[in-house]
Amino acid sequence: MQLLNLIIFPLLLLSPVSTAATHLEYDYIVVGSGAGGGPLASRLARGGHKTLLIEAGSDQSDNLNTTVPGYQASVTEDPALRWDIFVNHYKDQKRAQRDPKYTWETAPYQYHVGPNPPEGATPRGILYPRAQALGGCTPHNALIWITPHKSDWDNIAKLTGDESWAHENMDQYLKKVYEWLYTEPTDPTILINDLPLAQHYVAGAAASGQGPDPLNAVDGLVNLLANDPNSQVNPARDSTQGFFQVPLTMNAGNRTDVTDFIKSTVSEGFPLDVRTNAYVTKINFDQSGSTPKATGVEFQDGEYLHRASPRSLHSKPGTPGSAKAKKEVIISAGAYNTPQLLKLSGIGPKKELEKFKIPVVKDLRGVGTNLMDRYEIPVNVQHKKDFPILKGCTFDEKPHDECLKKWEQNPYILGQRGAYATNGLAATLAVNSDYASDSNIDLYIFGGPINFQGYFPGWAEQAVADHSHFSWYTLKAHTRNHAGTVELQSTDPFDQPRINFYYFDEGTTKDGADDKDVGAIVQAIKISRKALSEYYNYAILGGSSFEEENPGKDVTADEDLEQYAKDVAWGHHASCTAPIGAKDDPNAVLDSEFRVRGVDNLRVVDASVFPDIPGVFITAPIYIISEKAADVILNGSK
Ligand SMILES: Cc1cc2nc3c(=O)[nH]c(=O)nc-3n(C[C@H](O)[C@H](O)[C@H](O)COP(=O)(O)OP(=O)(O)OC[C@H]3O[C@@H](n4cnc5c(N)ncnc54)[C@H](O)[C@@H]3O)c2cc1C
Ligand SMILES: *[C@@H]1O[C@H](CO)[C@@H](O)[C@H](O)[C@H]1NC(C)=O
Ligand SMILES: *[C@@H]1O[C@H](CO)[C@@H](O)[C@H](O)[C@H]1NC(C)=O
């Protein structure tokens, strides 16, 4: 922390206007400090290379919102780091507006959610939370830590012919991540202090055929929560169905993420300069040779420069600067900003670049295509009585927040830190649906005492506004839709790009792709309802009765459930917009070593690199590819 201050404050605060940085020179420049850029920049510096890590946001690790796992919803609305990015699920706006989360802007950063907007409001689409911060989205995500499937890696090996992607070889990079990352599940003693909540969890286990004897329900639940979905000893793990704990990026009840690794790299004296509050506007190239060569970046120093930040309204204009990279520039700005920055720098589909009068450095038609995500869907119920675990939790960090007090007063014993030492989603059903293409798990159905209906302005307040809601919420993995796009809306780097997902039948329909995805979601809703009905078989635990709110008890026919899925589904694992691919694939943006094709000294390392969305969650695969990229760069091809 001290060292970081030393590096950043003299540059930004003590000499704000006149001294534009221009003579900076490094071996490597990494743009973006999230799951992709953070580990990589740290490893390059630890390898002895003078490295610059440029990050739009600031260090928020002293902010309670990024430390207390129970604030995982509030943190996404914290103006200190949030970016309000809006996306289209459907091109057809009539259809898009069937989603109750569809949002209109009534004044700058003031929103109306749902139908009947006031006159003159601007349609914005669906909120897609992102963060600007040291650590990127990792200090504001939901902490869920699920490692990818073996086939995710083997498929890249097959696609590219690069055997270093085979899962046997990729294991070493997960081990590298565990050198700096802590993970742990929610402590079962926190859960079993709330019998009505335990009642839902044993019911979930029952829905997966593992329900304990009601007379022995609590012990049974504790045993079941020992099931680790990331097991490194079960060879059939990727296809093992059942009831599991949810591992979190947490250490003794505090959130952990790559920020800690970046900061320890600096404090241990490795040659890493972290330039926070600095936004890269362009990659520079030397075009004198036959192949364009990345030589550095243009940036602006300043806080909250990007217009997706509500604080940009009051931010001062940035101070321009530039930095040179003797070896390489690596872009890790995330699945939306990476393709945007490439395009603004002249790397992308020629037609689109010409439309915006951007000089073409390299015509690469795949940049900003192939955008993928998962589909998520909830079943929400409301109880007659509150969940005991949430008693005193106000989720607002004020002195009256009893749950914060409990978390603060018991720093060493996880089980005594209470509701805030969990993200609230402590257990999951893992399912291989009837629509899966192989034996891998493709549904995770999470349970928690939260009213979670997806992301919209104000979602965090609604999620915990009362203490009587419970949700089974599904994440459909191994989705098949590759149709999404990230396109420029302007040449202003501080504007968000235009993001279209083309959900379901608007997107990939080959071989019934859309019907299979929606079919799996409908199956998940039915399993969620099975879990809800099993709840009453464990009445001995004393939980109160409930009413289903979404989709609602009258919504039962398959076609109605399909319509519900299409109306309200959302995602938050945007990826695959600068994909690795085969040499002869004109849509491939990167080779198997993260190099931008047709350009020297430029790589991409973040959620954008995947040809196909990996596993069930995305942070773990991104951390892993970041470690792989560091190995490839430091030690060359194998
Ligand atoms: C609400 C929410 C909950 C989530 N929950 C989970 C979860 O529980 N588990 C899970 O596995 N995943 C989760 N995710 C997803 C996961 O956190 C992200 O997908 C992941 O962090 C993406 O990593 P990345 O490196 O591609 O991009 P990011 O982590 O977004 O990092 C990109 C960084 O680049 C910076 N940047 C962008 N453009 C520039 C520029 N031009 N100049 C300088 N800096 C720039 C940004 O400020 C940002 O810090 C969640 C995401 C959200 C939004
Ligand atoms: C945490 O986030 C909430 C928004 O959800 C915000 O109101 C609050 O001020 C933030 N807390 C801190 C310490 O920044
Ligand atoms: C957890 O966070 C608290 C409050 O920020 C801090 O005092 C404590 O040392 C942290 N514990 C660990 C294990 O990091």
XYZ file of C-alpha atoms and ligand atoms in Angstrom:
719
model
C 0.000 0.000 0.000
C 2.694 2.477 1.038
C 4.765 1.705 -2.006
C 1.805 2.011 -4.299
C 1.098 5.447 -2.904
C 4.659 6.484 -3.489
C 4.473 5.536 -7.104
C 1.101 6.908 -7.971
C 0.606 9.975 -5.855
C 3.625 11.996 -6.974
C 2.615 11.452 -10.568
C -1.048 12.224 -10.215
C -1.655 14.446 -7.263
C 1.475 16.452 -6.653
C 2.059 17.522 -10.220
C -1.317 17.338 -11.884
C -1.406 19.499 -15.005
C 1.892 20.468 -16.509
C 3.981 17.311 -16.422
C 2.354 15.101 -18.974
C 4.162 11.786 -18.829
C 5.970 11.219 -22.107
C 9.347 9.625 -21.513
C 8.139 6.483 -19.811
C 9.816 3.348 -21.087
C 9.196 -0.221 -19.999
C 9.829 -3.746 -21.172
C 6.138 -4.618 -21.020
C 2.975 -2.555 -20.791
C -0.189 -4.275 -19.574
C -3.486 -2.411 -20.052
C -6.101 -3.349 -17.412
C -5.457 -4.930 -14.012
C -8.374 -7.394 -13.807
C -8.450 -11.165 -13.814
C -6.510 -11.209 -17.098
C -3.995 -8.380 -16.663
C -3.331 -8.509 -12.918
C -1.628 -11.904 -12.581
C 0.259 -11.447 -15.861
C 1.722 -8.033 -14.993
C 2.741 -9.343 -11.573
C 4.470 -12.395 -13.066
C 6.309 -10.351 -15.696
C 7.661 -8.052 -12.984
C 8.542 -11.008 -10.774
C 10.431 -12.352 -13.784
C 12.626 -9.247 -13.583
C 11.071 -7.235 -16.403
C 10.288 -3.592 -15.978
C 6.513 -3.590 -16.322
C 3.852 -0.892 -16.426
C 0.321 -1.844 -15.398
C -2.162 0.829 -16.459
C -5.576 0.776 -14.818
C -8.514 3.117 -15.364
C -9.726 2.747 -11.781
C -8.147 3.137 -8.367
C -7.134 0.870 -5.510
C -10.347 0.122 -3.624
C -8.998 -2.556 -1.334
C -9.562 -0.454 1.805
C -13.227 -0.031 0.879
C -15.462 -2.264 3.026
C -17.628 -2.893 -0.030
C -14.776 -4.812 -1.657
C -13.758 -6.592 1.562
C -16.975 -7.877 3.125
C -18.299 -10.838 1.109
C -21.843 -10.065 2.270
C -21.628 -6.754 0.408
C -21.227 -8.510 -2.942
C -24.465 -6.914 -4.170
C -23.860 -3.415 -2.728
C -20.360 -3.224 -4.173
C -21.692 -3.463 -7.737
C -23.552 -0.186 -7.104
C -20.671 1.624 -5.409
C -19.932 4.741 -7.506
C -16.268 4.522 -6.501
C -15.794 1.648 -8.919
C -18.951 0.890 -10.829
C -19.390 1.302 -14.546
C -22.973 1.384 -15.806
C -22.567 -0.470 -19.083
C -25.794 -1.126 -20.997
C -26.305 -3.937 -23.492
C -28.985 -5.257 -25.825
C -30.167 -8.811 -25.307
C -32.313 -8.496 -28.430
C -32.007 -6.306 -31.488
C -35.801 -6.298 -31.651
C -36.558 -3.595 -29.083
C -40.212 -4.611 -28.620
C -38.960 -7.979 -27.551
C -36.173 -6.532 -25.447
C -38.700 -4.425 -23.560
C -40.631 -7.501 -22.409
C -37.846 -7.814 -19.836
C -38.921 -6.061 -16.611
C -35.238 -5.093 -16.182
C -35.220 -3.006 -19.382
C -33.945 0.427 -18.389
C -34.433 4.025 -19.533
C -32.282 7.004 -18.645
C -34.338 9.964 -17.433
C -31.407 12.285 -16.604
C -27.659 11.545 -16.479
C -27.276 8.334 -14.393
C -30.928 8.508 -13.300
C -32.881 5.513 -14.435
C -36.399 4.236 -14.893
C -36.628 0.446 -14.831
C -39.462 -1.427 -16.567
C -42.375 -0.418 -18.775
C -44.076 2.992 -18.998
C -41.016 5.249 -18.945
C -41.606 8.970 -18.477
C -41.804 10.990 -21.675
C -38.440 11.888 -23.170
C -36.553 9.082 -21.413
C -33.794 7.447 -23.459
C -33.928 3.663 -23.912
C -30.663 2.139 -22.626
C -31.290 -1.615 -22.558
C -30.062 -3.974 -19.845
C -27.559 -2.933 -17.167
C -24.353 -4.977 -17.315
C -22.306 -4.178 -14.198
C -18.551 -3.752 -14.728
C -15.878 -2.220 -12.524
C -12.933 0.108 -12.892
C -10.563 -0.712 -10.054
C -7.231 -2.240 -9.294
C -8.168 -5.910 -9.804
C -10.838 -5.062 -12.397
C -14.136 -6.844 -11.792
C -12.576 -9.222 -9.259
C -13.068 -6.914 -6.234
C -16.738 -6.473 -7.160
C -17.803 -9.879 -8.424
C -19.832 -12.470 -6.497
C -16.675 -14.340 -5.299
C -17.728 -17.675 -6.782
C -14.720 -19.806 -7.624
C -15.350 -22.740 -9.955
C -12.468 -24.179 -11.964
C -13.072 -25.027 -15.635
C -13.723 -28.373 -17.288
C -10.913 -30.411 -18.856
C -12.600 -30.227 -22.249
C -12.419 -26.416 -22.184
C -8.656 -26.690 -22.524
C -8.558 -29.786 -24.725
C -10.842 -28.057 -27.228
C -8.376 -25.181 -27.612
C -5.553 -27.696 -28.110
C -7.610 -29.419 -30.796
C -8.610 -26.183 -32.488
C -5.086 -24.765 -32.677
C -2.913 -27.873 -32.694
C -1.029 -26.376 -29.741
C -0.705 -29.234 -27.256
C 0.317 -26.903 -24.445
C -3.421 -26.212 -24.031
C -4.172 -29.856 -23.142
C -5.718 -30.048 -19.675
C -2.829 -32.123 -18.289
C -0.514 -29.223 -19.048
C -2.942 -26.524 -17.877
C -3.078 -27.948 -14.338
C 0.246 -26.292 -13.507
C -1.267 -22.855 -14.085
C -4.086 -23.465 -11.628
C -1.388 -24.407 -9.111
C 0.334 -21.104 -9.862
C -2.899 -19.232 -9.157
C -3.163 -21.003 -5.802
C 0.277 -19.603 -4.916
C -1.420 -16.222 -4.379
C -5.178 -16.824 -4.204
C -7.117 -18.046 -1.177
C -10.409 -19.866 -1.570
C -12.817 -21.354 0.955
C -16.494 -22.250 1.122
C -19.082 -20.711 3.427
C -18.637 -22.145 6.929
C -21.511 -24.613 7.512
C -21.930 -23.437 11.108
C -23.112 -20.086 9.751
C -25.828 -21.857 7.799
C -27.036 -24.311 10.386
C -27.668 -21.464 12.811
C -30.611 -20.790 10.495
C -32.792 -23.896 10.347
C -35.319 -22.543 7.813
C -32.398 -21.820 5.493
C -30.924 -25.267 6.176
C -34.369 -26.620 5.309
C -34.082 -25.171 1.799
C -30.610 -26.590 1.352
C -31.514 -30.144 2.401
C -34.505 -29.849 0.080
C -32.096 -28.939 -2.716
C -30.046 -31.995 -1.893
C -33.259 -34.050 -1.995
C -34.054 -32.691 -5.449
C -30.696 -34.050 -6.591
C -31.405 -37.429 -4.991
C -29.128 -36.849 -1.997
C -31.606 -35.656 0.620
C -30.631 -36.660 4.163
C -33.052 -38.326 6.576
C -35.220 -35.513 8.001
C -34.422 -36.665 11.555
C -30.752 -36.208 10.834
C -31.041 -33.268 8.480
C -28.479 -30.914 10.004
C -25.651 -33.445 10.212
C -26.586 -34.632 6.747
C -26.309 -31.101 5.405
C -22.914 -30.516 6.999
C -21.651 -33.708 5.344
C -23.035 -32.705 1.960
C -21.374 -29.302 2.193
C -18.024 -31.059 2.276
C -18.567 -31.874 -1.437
C -16.096 -29.752 -3.366
C -17.061 -29.019 -6.993
C -13.395 -28.188 -7.710
C -12.155 -31.548 -6.404
C -8.730 -32.309 -7.835
C -8.918 -35.973 -6.896
C -12.209 -37.041 -8.488
C -11.322 -37.951 -12.109
C -15.014 -37.764 -13.077
C -15.450 -34.365 -11.458
C -16.603 -32.507 -14.581
C -19.574 -34.814 -14.959
C -20.390 -35.489 -11.298
C -23.930 -34.373 -10.556
C -25.249 -33.632 -7.107
C -25.245 -31.155 -4.255
C -22.102 -29.114 -3.546
C -20.627 -26.347 -1.449
C -19.771 -23.145 -3.341
C -16.053 -22.225 -3.045
C -15.441 -18.491 -2.742
C -12.417 -16.251 -3.291
C -12.264 -15.579 0.425
C -9.712 -15.818 3.234
C -11.057 -16.305 6.756
C -14.196 -14.446 5.737
C -12.544 -11.551 3.830
C -12.823 -11.242 0.067
C -9.541 -11.931 -1.736
C -8.647 -11.307 -5.354
C -5.741 -10.449 -7.639
C -5.369 -6.993 -6.078
C -3.461 -8.573 -3.194
C -1.021 -10.242 -5.610
C -0.422 -7.009 -7.525
C 0.212 -5.097 -4.323
C 2.566 -7.699 -2.879
C 4.505 -7.702 -6.159
C 5.069 -3.972 -5.707
C 5.788 -4.089 -1.977
C 8.293 -6.926 -2.412
C 10.283 -4.648 -4.697
C 9.729 -6.197 -8.121
C 9.885 -3.723 -11.026
C 6.133 -3.170 -11.386
C 4.781 0.355 -11.778
C 1.060 0.472 -11.207
C -0.479 3.524 -12.790
C -4.026 3.724 -11.506
C -6.493 6.430 -12.592
C -5.014 6.243 -16.094
C -6.964 5.333 -19.205
C -5.371 4.036 -22.394
C -6.842 5.660 -25.490
C -4.696 4.141 -28.232
C -2.034 1.562 -28.984
C 0.873 3.020 -30.983
C 2.470 1.163 -33.898
C 5.636 1.373 -35.923
C 4.430 0.758 -39.472
C 7.755 1.247 -41.252
C 8.393 -2.487 -41.681
C 6.318 -5.115 -43.469
C 4.468 -6.065 -40.270
C 3.051 -3.380 -37.971
C 4.740 -3.448 -34.574
C 3.182 -2.265 -31.301
C 5.509 0.220 -29.625
C 3.529 1.620 -26.721
C 0.333 3.359 -25.710
C -1.277 6.773 -25.406
C -3.160 7.340 -22.176
C -4.804 10.012 -20.067
C -4.209 10.395 -16.356
C -7.364 11.259 -14.472
C -10.092 9.884 -12.268
C -13.399 8.607 -13.644
C -12.738 9.536 -17.250
C -14.994 6.824 -18.705
C -18.601 7.938 -19.141
C -19.928 4.646 -17.795
C -18.859 5.935 -14.377
C -21.511 8.103 -12.715
C -18.626 10.136 -11.290
C -17.504 11.120 -14.799
C -20.128 13.889 -14.608
C -17.853 15.794 -12.250
C -14.441 14.565 -13.339
C -11.770 16.885 -14.640
C -10.404 16.357 -18.152
C -7.503 13.926 -18.258
C -3.845 14.777 -18.757
C -2.436 13.094 -21.861
C 0.677 10.977 -21.651
C 2.357 8.107 -23.437
C 4.600 5.169 -22.656
C 6.882 2.990 -24.752
C 7.225 -0.770 -24.572
C 10.612 -2.144 -25.599
C 9.227 -5.669 -25.738
C 5.437 -5.899 -25.861
C 2.052 -4.328 -25.222
C -0.598 -6.604 -23.685
C -4.264 -5.639 -23.714
C -6.330 -6.926 -20.765
C -9.151 -4.394 -20.730
C -11.978 -6.958 -20.630
C -14.399 -8.419 -23.186
C -15.908 -5.026 -24.065
C -12.994 -2.621 -23.781
C -10.363 -4.830 -25.407
C -12.086 -5.071 -28.824
C -12.991 -1.378 -28.587
C -9.382 -0.354 -27.911
C -8.086 -2.607 -30.699
C -10.523 -1.036 -33.138
C -9.749 2.522 -32.038
C -6.091 1.685 -32.669
C -6.734 0.415 -36.203
C -7.042 -3.338 -35.593
C -10.423 -4.690 -36.609
C -12.875 -5.159 -39.468
C -11.779 -2.781 -42.215
C -15.324 -1.754 -43.093
C -16.167 -0.685 -39.556
C -12.860 1.168 -39.123
C -13.336 3.025 -42.399
C -16.845 4.035 -41.399
C -15.269 5.857 -38.445
C -12.304 7.101 -40.520
C -9.850 5.152 -38.389
C -6.648 4.373 -40.365
C -6.460 0.603 -40.769
C -3.327 -0.927 -39.226
C -4.494 -4.503 -39.663
C -7.776 -5.720 -41.114
C -8.927 -8.404 -38.652
C -12.570 -9.179 -39.083
C -12.998 -11.222 -35.898
C -12.353 -8.354 -33.463
C -15.550 -7.658 -31.511
C -17.408 -10.709 -32.840
C -18.158 -14.089 -31.201
C -19.342 -12.380 -27.965
C -20.600 -15.134 -25.642
C -22.213 -15.308 -22.212
C -24.164 -17.715 -20.042
C -27.881 -17.526 -19.490
C -29.122 -17.074 -15.922
C -32.645 -17.409 -14.593
C -34.295 -17.246 -11.144
C -37.157 -18.845 -9.271
C -38.000 -16.477 -6.394
C -40.252 -17.174 -3.438
C -41.323 -15.088 -0.460
C -41.804 -16.548 3.013
C -44.231 -15.634 5.767
C -41.304 -15.138 8.154
C -37.788 -13.689 7.931
C -34.647 -15.811 7.773
C -32.913 -15.687 11.187
C -29.445 -15.477 9.561
C -30.254 -12.002 8.195
C -31.400 -10.517 11.506
C -29.770 -7.109 11.958
C -28.222 -7.068 8.461
C -28.852 -3.689 6.830
C -26.243 -4.098 4.058
C -25.368 -0.413 4.272
C -22.193 -0.192 6.414
C -23.883 2.134 8.866
C -23.227 1.790 12.620
C -26.621 0.110 12.985
C -25.518 -2.750 10.714
C -25.411 -5.521 13.313
C -24.116 -8.065 10.822
C -21.145 -5.857 10.000
C -20.371 -5.573 13.717
C -20.436 -9.336 14.020
C -18.141 -9.716 11.016
C -15.737 -7.088 12.376
C -15.685 -8.382 15.938
C -14.762 -11.966 15.059
C -11.892 -11.564 12.613
C -10.309 -14.961 13.182
C -13.083 -17.539 13.570
C -14.927 -17.907 10.286
C -17.948 -19.657 11.798
C -18.517 -16.726 14.150
C -18.360 -13.974 11.547
C -21.993 -14.541 10.568
C -23.964 -13.742 7.437
C -21.380 -11.337 6.005
C -18.708 -14.044 5.805
C -20.534 -15.539 2.827
C -21.785 -14.238 -0.505
C -25.190 -15.673 0.436
C -25.088 -18.462 -2.137
C -23.653 -21.297 -0.089
C -24.705 -24.375 -2.024
C -25.462 -25.471 -5.559
C -26.992 -28.336 -7.481
C -24.783 -29.434 -10.349
C -26.706 -30.996 -13.229
C -25.958 -32.469 -16.623
C -29.152 -31.438 -18.408
C -31.067 -33.488 -20.972
C -29.849 -30.975 -23.560
C -26.109 -31.070 -22.792
C -23.828 -31.935 -25.735
C -21.628 -34.171 -23.576
C -21.425 -35.488 -20.029
C -20.171 -32.213 -18.530
C -22.226 -30.327 -15.970
C -24.136 -27.576 -17.771
C -26.439 -26.315 -14.998
C -25.574 -24.823 -11.639
C -28.644 -24.092 -9.527
C -27.733 -21.919 -6.529
C -29.823 -21.351 -3.443
C -29.739 -18.345 -1.144
C -31.860 -16.082 1.077
C -31.940 -13.258 -1.439
C -34.423 -11.761 -3.879
C -32.219 -12.037 -6.951
C -33.756 -11.298 -10.339
C -30.705 -10.217 -12.287
C -29.037 -6.851 -12.801
C -30.803 -3.493 -13.150
C -30.201 -0.117 -11.481
C -31.216 -0.685 -7.868
C -30.902 -4.475 -8.007
C -28.724 -4.593 -4.910
C -31.247 -2.782 -2.726
C -34.072 -4.972 -3.987
C -32.080 -8.166 -3.436
C -31.904 -7.555 0.318
C -34.773 -5.110 0.885
C -36.500 -7.672 3.083
C -35.264 -10.826 4.779
C -38.006 -13.187 3.691
C -37.085 -14.062 0.092
C -35.338 -17.186 -1.117
C -34.126 -17.851 -4.659
C -32.997 -20.879 -6.565
C -31.133 -19.299 -9.401
C -29.638 -21.077 -12.389
C -26.576 -20.494 -14.423
C -26.674 -22.307 -17.771
C -23.121 -23.175 -18.778
C -21.732 -24.323 -22.130
C -24.145 -22.048 -23.951
C -24.079 -22.216 -27.731
C -24.705 -18.638 -28.821
C -21.706 -17.106 -30.613
C -23.633 -14.285 -32.281
C -22.890 -11.351 -29.980
C -20.989 -8.270 -31.151
C -19.060 -5.337 -29.699
C -19.066 -2.430 -32.155
C -17.908 1.164 -32.034
C -20.549 3.840 -31.479
C -18.016 6.652 -31.847
C -14.275 7.225 -31.925
C -14.353 8.585 -28.374
C -12.528 6.074 -26.142
C -14.602 7.177 -23.146
C -17.890 6.075 -24.746
C -18.999 2.514 -24.198
C -19.179 0.439 -27.400
C -22.501 -0.873 -28.765
C -23.022 -4.361 -27.332
C -25.541 -6.750 -28.883
C -25.987 -10.276 -27.572
C -28.670 -11.511 -30.025
C -30.154 -13.893 -27.464
C -31.611 -17.302 -28.328
C -33.290 -17.425 -31.771
C -31.858 -13.997 -32.725
C -28.412 -15.609 -32.445
C -26.895 -19.006 -33.209
C -29.631 -21.434 -34.284
C -27.550 -24.084 -36.063
C -28.517 -27.630 -35.026
C -31.199 -26.233 -32.736
C -28.628 -24.428 -30.572
C -31.158 -21.922 -29.241
C -33.818 -24.546 -28.483
C -31.301 -26.691 -26.611
C -30.203 -23.773 -24.446
C -33.746 -22.749 -23.627
C -34.710 -26.387 -23.018
C -31.971 -26.745 -20.422
C -33.173 -23.578 -18.682
C -36.745 -24.859 -18.523
C -35.435 -28.091 -17.030
C -33.556 -26.021 -14.431
C -36.741 -24.182 -13.446
C -38.450 -27.542 -12.948
C -35.592 -28.788 -10.774
C -35.776 -25.558 -8.742
C -39.466 -26.188 -8.176
C -38.759 -29.770 -7.195
C -36.367 -28.415 -4.537
C -39.082 -26.035 -3.344
C -41.594 -28.856 -2.996
C -39.076 -31.047 -1.133
C -38.815 -28.210 1.433
C -42.109 -29.274 2.944
C -40.774 -32.804 3.542
C -38.336 -31.267 6.022
C -40.996 -29.385 8.011
C -39.330 -30.671 11.158
C -36.815 -27.827 10.745
C -39.598 -25.330 11.326
C -39.364 -23.031 8.259
C -42.398 -20.927 7.321
C -44.420 -21.449 4.154
C -43.797 -19.401 1.008
C -45.377 -18.176 -2.229
C -43.628 -18.362 -5.588
C -43.247 -14.890 -7.119
C -41.226 -15.666 -10.264
C -42.034 -17.136 -12.685
C -45.217 -17.485 -10.581
C -47.220 -20.576 -9.758
C -49.518 -20.211 -12.781
C -46.590 -20.331 -15.192
C -46.218 -24.065 -15.709
C -46.627 -25.003 -19.376
C -43.329 -25.552 -21.181
C -44.056 -22.815 -23.704
C -44.788 -20.336 -20.913
C -41.575 -21.253 -19.105
C -39.682 -20.828 -22.388
C -41.194 -17.385 -22.829
C -40.235 -16.509 -19.229
C -36.663 -17.644 -19.920
C -36.450 -15.583 -23.106
C -37.927 -12.506 -21.440
C -35.853 -12.331 -18.282
C -32.601 -14.323 -18.799
C -29.361 -12.402 -18.284
C -25.623 -13.061 -18.089
C -22.489 -11.691 -16.483
C -19.612 -13.665 -18.010
C -19.151 -11.700 -21.244
C -16.225 -13.202 -23.141
C -14.729 -14.474 -26.419
C -14.545 -11.176 -28.376
C -10.921 -11.543 -29.544
C -10.797 -15.304 -29.878
C -7.830 -17.613 -30.200
C -8.280 -19.775 -33.273
C -6.857 -21.970 -35.991
C -4.282 -20.523 -38.379
C -6.659 -20.750 -41.336
C -9.693 -19.305 -39.519
C -10.246 -15.754 -40.785
C -12.283 -14.960 -37.657
C -9.490 -15.872 -35.263
C -7.983 -12.756 -33.708
C -5.214 -14.433 -31.705
C -2.853 -17.322 -32.248
C -2.520 -19.951 -29.543
C 0.086 -17.787 -27.754
C -2.247 -14.799 -27.327
C -0.539 -12.857 -30.162
C -2.709 -10.587 -32.278
C -2.436 -12.037 -35.769
C -0.571 -10.030 -38.344
C 0.907 -7.608 -35.801
C 4.134 -7.858 -33.823
C 4.600 -7.274 -30.080
C 0.898 -7.188 -29.250
C -1.110 -9.724 -27.229
C -4.520 -9.944 -25.609
C -4.935 -11.670 -22.227
C -8.393 -11.476 -20.631
C -11.955 -12.822 -20.999
C -11.805 -12.004 -24.718
C -9.362 -14.752 -25.697
C -11.594 -17.820 -25.462
C -12.963 -19.298 -28.681
C -15.790 -20.830 -26.634
C -17.021 -19.748 -23.192
C -15.240 -22.001 -20.685
C -16.571 -24.010 -17.742
C -19.323 -22.839 -15.441
C -17.669 -19.638 -14.113
C -15.135 -17.386 -15.719
C -12.735 -15.850 -13.216
C -10.887 -19.128 -12.634
C -10.241 -19.767 -16.350
C -9.119 -16.147 -16.822
C -6.661 -16.314 -13.916
C -5.373 -19.594 -15.375
C -4.823 -18.210 -18.905
C -3.145 -15.179 -17.369
C -0.621 -17.486 -15.684
C -0.215 -19.366 -18.979
C 0.423 -16.151 -20.887
C 3.089 -15.181 -18.359
C 4.792 -18.540 -18.880
C 4.642 -18.217 -22.682
C 6.042 -14.681 -22.595
C 8.750 -15.356 -19.986
C 9.852 -18.766 -21.210
C 8.939 -18.711 -24.898
C 7.129 -21.374 -26.901
C 7.358 -24.907 -25.649
C -21.670 -8.362 -10.792
C -20.683 -9.390 -11.249
C -20.537 -10.579 -10.556
C -19.632 -11.538 -10.982
N -19.494 -12.675 -10.255
C -18.588 -13.609 -10.642
C -18.352 -14.753 -9.840
O -18.940 -14.903 -8.760
N -17.455 -15.673 -10.275
C -16.807 -15.529 -11.470
O -16.029 -16.420 -11.826
N -16.988 -14.432 -12.238
C -17.844 -13.462 -11.843
N -17.984 -12.313 -12.577
C -17.197 -12.140 -13.813
C -15.730 -11.808 -13.617
O -15.460 -11.057 -12.470
C -15.222 -11.056 -14.855
O -15.668 -11.726 -15.989
C -13.710 -10.978 -14.894
O -13.224 -10.163 -13.850
C -13.245 -10.435 -16.237
O -11.834 -10.336 -16.233
P -11.089 -9.450 -17.330
O -9.664 -9.416 -16.980
O -11.480 -9.911 -18.676
O -11.733 -7.992 -17.185
P -11.914 -7.080 -15.898
O -11.794 -7.855 -14.644
O -13.161 -6.306 -16.148
O -10.672 -6.103 -15.942
C -10.516 -5.133 -16.943
C -9.853 -3.907 -16.328
O -9.392 -3.079 -17.380
C -9.604 -1.737 -17.027
N -9.677 -0.994 -18.291
C -10.569 -1.148 -19.293
N -10.269 -0.346 -20.323
C -9.144 0.313 -19.969
C -8.329 1.267 -20.627
N -8.604 1.667 -21.880
N -7.258 1.769 -19.968
C -6.954 1.351 -18.704
N -7.695 0.423 -18.047
C -8.763 -0.090 -18.678
C -10.892 -1.738 -16.254
O -10.963 -0.610 -15.414
C -10.780 -3.042 -15.489
O -10.202 -2.826 -14.224
C -18.865 -11.321 -12.153
C -19.002 -10.127 -12.835
C -19.890 -9.160 -12.392
C -19.991 -7.890 -13.139
C -20.784 0.869 -0.770
O -21.684 0.868 -1.870
C -22.912 1.548 -1.664
C -23.722 1.434 -2.940
O -24.227 0.152 -3.075
C -22.660 2.995 -1.328
O -23.882 3.638 -1.028
C -21.711 3.102 -0.154
O -21.383 4.450 0.065
C -20.430 2.319 -0.433
N -19.557 2.366 0.713
C -18.347 2.924 0.695
C -17.555 2.846 1.949
O -17.896 3.467 -0.308
C -9.843 -9.043 7.082
O -10.245 -7.682 6.947
C -10.158 -6.959 8.151
C -10.822 -5.613 7.934
O -10.396 -5.007 6.743
C -8.702 -6.894 8.593
O -8.590 -6.201 9.810
C -8.153 -8.314 8.768
O -6.777 -8.296 9.039
C -8.371 -9.121 7.490
N -7.993 -10.512 7.702
C -7.304 -11.212 6.799
C -7.074 -12.645 7.111
O -6.882 -10.720 5.770
